[in-house]
XYZ file of C-alpha atoms in Angstrom:
432
model
C 107.972 159.997 128.239
C 108.631 163.392 130.110
C 108.024 165.481 126.818
C 104.862 163.642 126.024
C 103.855 164.419 129.548
C 104.734 167.919 129.384
C 102.827 168.320 126.108
C 99.658 166.523 127.150
C 99.598 169.031 130.312
C 100.513 172.097 128.315
C 97.775 171.357 125.744
C 95.020 172.144 128.340
C 96.262 175.833 128.485
C 96.598 176.003 124.702
C 92.673 175.584 124.246
C 90.973 178.817 124.531
C 90.536 182.111 122.741
C 92.408 181.722 119.443
C 90.723 184.402 117.666
C 93.333 186.739 118.350
C 96.429 186.161 116.333
C 99.412 184.965 118.167
C 102.542 187.269 118.533
C 105.419 185.803 116.317
C 108.872 185.573 117.553
C 111.691 184.457 115.222
C 114.705 182.385 116.330
C 117.717 182.214 114.034
C 119.874 179.287 114.707
C 122.953 177.263 113.340
C 121.692 173.618 114.093
C 121.173 171.390 110.901
C 120.689 167.725 110.424
C 119.652 165.629 113.366
C 120.232 168.541 115.847
C 117.943 170.705 113.420
C 115.239 168.285 113.856
C 115.407 168.416 117.564
C 115.210 172.056 117.440
C 112.211 171.837 115.092
C 110.552 169.502 117.627
C 111.321 171.785 120.657
C 109.824 174.857 118.520
C 106.619 172.757 117.690
C 106.289 171.722 121.489
C 106.440 175.329 122.629
C 104.109 176.465 120.071
C 101.705 173.561 121.278
C 102.166 174.456 124.872
C 100.402 177.960 124.556
C 98.609 180.122 122.144
C 99.875 183.701 122.866
C 103.112 183.431 120.849
C 104.081 181.696 117.552
C 107.894 180.766 117.627
C 109.368 180.536 114.139
C 112.933 178.901 114.002
C 115.039 179.462 111.043
C 118.328 177.658 110.292
C 120.789 180.427 108.882
C 123.861 178.018 107.970
C 126.841 177.362 110.383
C 127.682 179.267 113.546
C 129.755 181.945 111.640
C 126.904 182.357 108.972
C 124.359 182.907 111.733
C 126.290 185.619 113.429
C 127.259 187.202 110.235
C 123.493 187.253 109.264
C 122.449 188.427 112.703
C 124.749 191.374 112.798
C 123.778 192.592 109.201
C 120.133 192.347 110.313
C 120.787 194.385 113.279
C 122.511 197.044 111.318
C 119.453 197.120 108.927
C 117.108 197.123 111.907
C 115.707 193.867 110.818
C 117.002 191.523 113.381
C 115.166 188.388 114.885
C 113.983 188.132 118.260
C 116.376 185.389 119.236
C 119.746 184.321 117.765
C 122.142 181.458 118.464
C 125.743 182.739 118.996
C 128.751 180.181 119.496
C 131.164 180.847 122.171
C 133.983 182.407 119.981
C 131.401 184.812 118.858
C 130.073 186.073 122.377
C 132.438 188.865 122.657
C 131.438 190.424 119.337
C 127.541 190.326 120.089
C 127.812 191.428 123.805
C 130.193 194.369 122.894
C 128.068 195.614 119.948
C 126.451 198.537 122.048
C 122.776 198.393 122.410
C 122.517 195.043 120.308
C 121.053 192.610 122.938
C 119.175 192.680 126.048
C 120.717 190.540 129.139
C 118.592 187.461 129.375
C 118.640 188.012 133.204
C 116.983 191.296 132.802
C 114.597 190.084 130.230
C 113.448 187.221 132.593
C 113.147 189.352 135.508
C 111.307 192.115 133.752
C 108.718 189.708 132.580
C 108.404 188.090 135.884
C 110.167 184.720 135.066
C 112.032 183.480 138.299
C 115.661 183.681 137.705
C 118.466 182.430 140.139
C 121.991 181.812 138.519
C 122.736 179.150 140.828
C 119.974 177.024 139.422
C 122.487 176.515 136.325
C 125.052 173.831 136.568
C 128.631 175.239 137.640
C 130.322 175.024 134.317
C 127.542 177.153 132.326
C 126.808 179.846 134.862
C 129.220 182.476 133.933
C 130.668 181.887 130.470
C 127.857 184.117 128.857
C 127.798 186.438 131.964
C 129.383 189.914 132.317
C 132.286 190.632 134.721
C 129.679 191.265 137.496
C 128.087 187.866 136.971
C 124.876 188.893 135.179
C 123.960 186.449 132.574
C 123.919 188.008 129.121
C 123.171 184.995 126.974
C 121.038 181.948 127.890
C 123.150 178.791 127.425
C 121.647 176.473 124.915
C 123.759 173.799 123.352
C 126.429 173.608 126.105
C 129.221 171.054 125.612
C 132.533 170.030 126.840
C 135.474 168.235 125.345
C 135.413 164.394 126.069
C 137.831 161.593 125.296
C 135.915 158.850 123.440
C 137.618 155.544 123.332
C 137.177 152.235 121.705
C 136.622 149.779 124.433
C 137.820 146.723 122.258
C 141.121 148.546 121.033
C 141.903 149.383 124.569
C 141.446 145.738 125.672
C 143.360 144.519 122.780
C 146.313 146.779 123.769
C 145.851 145.816 127.567
C 145.715 149.420 128.529
C 143.312 151.436 130.616
C 141.609 154.776 129.586
C 144.396 157.539 130.432
C 143.372 160.123 132.727
C 146.512 162.114 132.394
C 148.736 162.760 129.478
C 151.522 160.839 131.252
C 149.190 157.820 131.245
C 148.724 158.444 127.507
C 152.455 158.387 126.682
C 152.717 154.902 128.444
C 149.666 153.557 126.478
C 150.183 155.010 123.147
C 153.133 152.450 122.141
C 150.895 149.530 123.168
C 148.081 150.858 120.948
C 150.293 151.227 118.140
C 151.581 147.702 118.492
C 147.863 146.400 118.512
C 147.298 148.104 115.207
C 145.803 151.612 116.082
C 146.884 155.111 116.001
C 146.308 156.011 119.700
C 144.661 159.507 119.412
C 143.088 162.105 117.181
C 141.020 165.292 118.105
C 138.712 167.552 116.277
C 139.068 170.986 117.316
C 142.703 172.205 118.140
C 141.741 175.988 119.249
C 139.034 174.828 121.563
C 140.344 171.598 122.968
C 144.143 171.955 122.948
C 144.340 175.681 123.485
C 141.291 177.236 125.326
C 140.395 173.992 127.493
C 144.176 173.351 127.853
C 144.150 176.446 129.820
C 140.976 175.913 131.722
C 141.852 172.140 132.712
C 145.230 173.423 134.056
C 143.841 176.670 135.550
C 146.188 178.828 133.483
C 145.311 182.550 132.653
C 144.213 182.779 128.924
C 144.339 186.558 128.634
C 144.809 189.682 130.487
C 141.969 191.733 131.717
C 140.382 188.671 133.716
C 140.391 186.572 130.497
C 138.787 189.588 128.677
C 135.773 189.827 131.046
C 137.040 193.092 132.563
C 138.314 194.996 129.465
C 138.446 194.840 125.607
C 142.182 196.209 125.941
C 143.734 192.819 126.468
C 146.563 190.541 125.355
C 146.566 186.829 124.761
C 148.559 184.657 126.991
C 149.145 181.450 124.745
C 152.825 181.884 124.231
C 153.680 180.270 127.517
C 155.902 177.372 128.251
C 153.336 174.955 129.436
C 151.210 175.237 126.225
C 154.146 175.184 124.008
C 155.513 172.165 125.688
C 152.261 170.350 125.276
C 152.111 171.091 121.532
C 155.786 169.703 121.349
C 154.668 166.693 122.709
C 151.784 166.463 120.216
C 154.211 166.731 117.309
C 156.368 164.251 118.717
C 153.410 161.901 119.105
C 152.508 162.576 115.432
C 156.106 161.791 114.382
C 156.022 158.546 116.384
C 152.672 157.488 114.975
C 150.682 157.800 118.052
C 148.814 160.816 117.177
C 146.577 161.100 113.918
C 146.348 164.633 112.421
C 143.742 164.694 109.596
C 143.492 168.312 109.118
C 141.285 170.947 110.490
C 137.828 169.413 109.645
C 136.111 168.060 112.505
C 134.462 165.206 110.461
C 137.799 163.817 109.129
C 139.385 163.445 112.569
C 135.977 162.037 114.046
C 135.786 159.649 111.107
C 139.063 158.039 111.796
C 137.765 157.052 115.150
C 134.434 155.832 113.803
C 136.145 153.922 111.198
C 138.449 152.363 114.016
C 141.739 153.361 112.659
C 142.126 155.600 115.927
C 141.521 154.094 119.257
C 140.740 157.389 121.158
C 139.190 160.589 119.646
C 138.754 163.950 121.598
C 135.599 165.613 120.595
C 132.527 167.438 121.988
C 130.130 165.933 124.488
C 127.638 167.049 121.789
C 128.660 164.240 119.472
C 127.590 161.748 121.852
C 124.186 161.219 120.274
C 125.514 161.148 116.749
C 128.249 158.582 117.639
C 125.797 156.160 119.049
C 124.304 156.005 115.630
C 127.428 156.120 113.552
C 129.946 153.916 115.609
C 129.584 150.127 115.013
C 131.484 149.253 118.059
C 131.303 149.610 121.903
C 132.786 153.037 122.873
C 133.202 154.943 126.149
C 133.789 158.372 127.301
C 136.202 159.952 129.907
C 137.313 163.289 130.825
C 139.865 165.417 128.990
C 143.541 164.357 130.019
C 145.713 166.625 131.868
C 149.474 167.149 132.737
C 149.940 166.236 136.418
C 152.951 168.633 136.762
C 151.128 171.662 135.079
C 149.271 174.521 136.781
C 146.575 173.537 139.170
C 145.108 170.443 137.114
C 142.630 169.050 137.062
C 140.062 171.663 137.014
C 136.864 171.987 135.260
C 136.839 172.827 131.438
C 135.232 175.655 129.595
C 131.822 174.959 128.075
C 131.598 174.962 124.234
C 128.705 175.208 122.008
C 126.417 178.279 121.991
C 123.869 180.462 123.610
C 120.603 182.270 122.783
C 120.564 185.993 122.888
C 117.585 188.301 122.881
C 118.168 190.989 120.170
C 116.958 194.492 121.364
C 114.769 196.786 119.440
C 111.548 194.777 119.732
C 108.325 195.713 121.473
C 107.377 194.520 125.044
C 104.923 191.999 123.691
C 107.673 190.209 121.708
C 110.015 190.530 124.505
C 107.520 188.719 126.726
C 107.269 185.933 124.255
C 111.129 185.402 124.263
C 111.098 185.205 128.043
C 108.243 182.853 127.906
C 110.119 180.685 125.361
C 113.335 180.733 127.709
C 111.226 179.628 130.532
C 109.934 176.836 128.286
C 113.479 175.739 127.114
C 114.972 175.753 130.628
C 112.075 173.396 132.125
C 113.600 170.125 133.308
C 111.630 168.167 130.785
C 112.742 170.308 127.946
C 116.286 170.128 128.739
C 116.233 166.430 129.564
C 114.770 165.894 126.221
C 117.531 168.059 124.394
C 120.132 166.233 126.448
C 118.991 162.805 125.529
C 118.594 163.337 121.968
C 121.843 165.293 121.214
C 124.346 164.725 124.080
C 124.631 168.364 124.944
C 124.677 168.683 128.692
C 121.410 169.863 130.627
C 121.960 173.418 131.758
C 120.134 173.125 134.913
C 120.558 171.321 138.128
C 116.970 170.273 137.919
C 117.378 168.833 134.551
C 120.302 166.977 135.724
C 118.455 165.680 138.691
C 115.677 164.611 136.471
C 117.888 162.578 134.133
C 119.342 161.012 137.172
C 116.142 160.094 138.822
C 114.800 158.769 135.638
C 117.615 156.357 135.472
C 119.126 157.582 132.171
C 122.834 157.201 133.641
C 122.213 153.958 134.800
C 121.252 152.945 131.159
C 123.930 155.269 129.631
C 126.517 156.259 132.207
C 129.022 157.698 129.463
C 126.291 160.353 128.888
C 127.093 161.728 132.455
C 130.737 162.182 132.061
C 130.628 165.739 130.415
C 128.245 167.109 133.208
C 130.648 165.501 135.874
C 133.716 167.183 134.073
C 131.750 170.719 134.123
C 130.826 170.239 137.727
C 134.512 169.568 138.857
C 136.153 172.081 141.099
C 136.705 175.295 139.282
C 139.455 177.787 139.820
C 140.389 181.413 139.043
C 140.552 180.913 135.199
C 137.944 178.334 134.562
C 134.754 180.406 134.167
C 135.549 181.258 130.502
C 136.943 183.995 128.435
C 135.541 187.188 126.537
C 137.833 188.066 123.696
C 137.012 190.076 120.757
C 137.620 188.860 116.957
C 138.222 185.377 118.587
C 136.639 183.741 115.455
C 139.597 185.007 113.503
C 142.101 184.311 116.347
C 140.970 180.578 115.957
C 141.700 180.810 112.205
C 145.224 181.943 113.198
C 145.584 178.971 115.462
C 144.259 176.545 112.879
C 146.771 177.617 110.414
C 149.773 177.651 112.681
C 148.719 174.255 114.173
C 148.697 172.959 110.468
C 152.262 174.206 109.945
C 153.415 172.689 113.252
C 151.935 169.327 112.350
C 153.322 169.380 108.629
C 156.781 170.208 109.956
C 156.608 173.758 108.221
C 157.340 175.637 111.423
C 158.764 175.012 114.902
C 156.330 175.279 117.955
C 158.189 178.271 119.135
C 157.981 180.146 115.721
C 154.201 179.189 115.405
C 153.428 180.423 118.864
C 155.251 183.758 118.250
C 153.090 184.243 115.163
C 149.863 183.438 117.199
C 150.650 185.825 119.855
C 151.626 188.572 117.326
C 148.412 188.172 114.970
C 146.088 187.611 117.940
C 147.073 190.663 119.780
C 146.714 192.559 116.679
C 143.124 191.383 116.423
C 142.460 192.260 119.961
C 143.887 195.741 119.499
C 141.761 196.133 116.530
C 138.686 194.844 118.354
C 139.357 197.368 121.279
C 139.796 200.214 118.995
C 136.402 199.338 117.304
C 134.245 198.636 120.419
C 135.918 200.479 123.326
C 134.282 203.830 122.576
């Protein structure tokens, strides 16, 4: 309803002098399938709302494909106006000197009102610099959620676990009821990065990488290793299902009701409503009661939109106009409802509440609540170079832990050594 109202009003402004060709702006993104359909609809809506600019959105493959294509295009001086870069790639694009124009500068230069406090707490600073200036526009922002099969938990006579201690008490009962208790789909994001955020533990030196590229990873710590020893023990006991690194394989085990609970992305909510043939709910990411300063807010996942530099002022003005459209409460609310990604602004969140969306679908609000929980010193995010490759190291070593090829201690020593080697190489590449 709100999107139709917005478009009806905007159409009035689109009628006018169309003799002059609209300025074309290009947006490379990584959204396909149903998400790509929503991106295409937003593109159409923006183009229908005005006649000065024509937005062309192009899918360039997955996250890594899109980032690689964007960097190559920038080097060839053929970059798009806007590119979607995922969380792990943010340091690469931000530290590439002269590659992007900070979104905060872009908006202010084009007289688009900007106040970082208009954004919900969990998304304000992840794509900002160490001074708090927003560099990338948060777009498909997500957070890890615990999805649970209501019938499975009822059959086992257990409540949704809020802590890992509660999970350990519930897991044997779920196994007795015929279910593997838990699976999850993204070990680096959920059980490394967000473990650190949830417990307010420092992830890397240099203010989690925001202050410097000369940093070291801090994963090789007792709290995180102890968690992974528990995960391995749960797997050995039949409480934890490990279906490899593929996101879909672990999610499918939940959809097929082999697994009672699954930790995935809030951005999976929309898809699960279509694929899960059972009643499910969502809850916050569990935490250890005796670790760090838990519970604290989680990091966001997903991606942001960055404005490439090197374009003329007219095109930059078009990018600013699109970002203004994208952050309208109606646009954000539409994106949130269709996908499950969280609305990035307080106004959009308020609109969803006033429209009664969470009365109809309370589980859709859990991600926003989690991102709005009290933060700590180490919950705003991280800025680590070559982190895409570091995640690959983590995936490989987790696989070895789960398959009994390495101990937790040995795997974490390898993660520390190889991650720090990658961080050193990034520093050598980008510090000058």
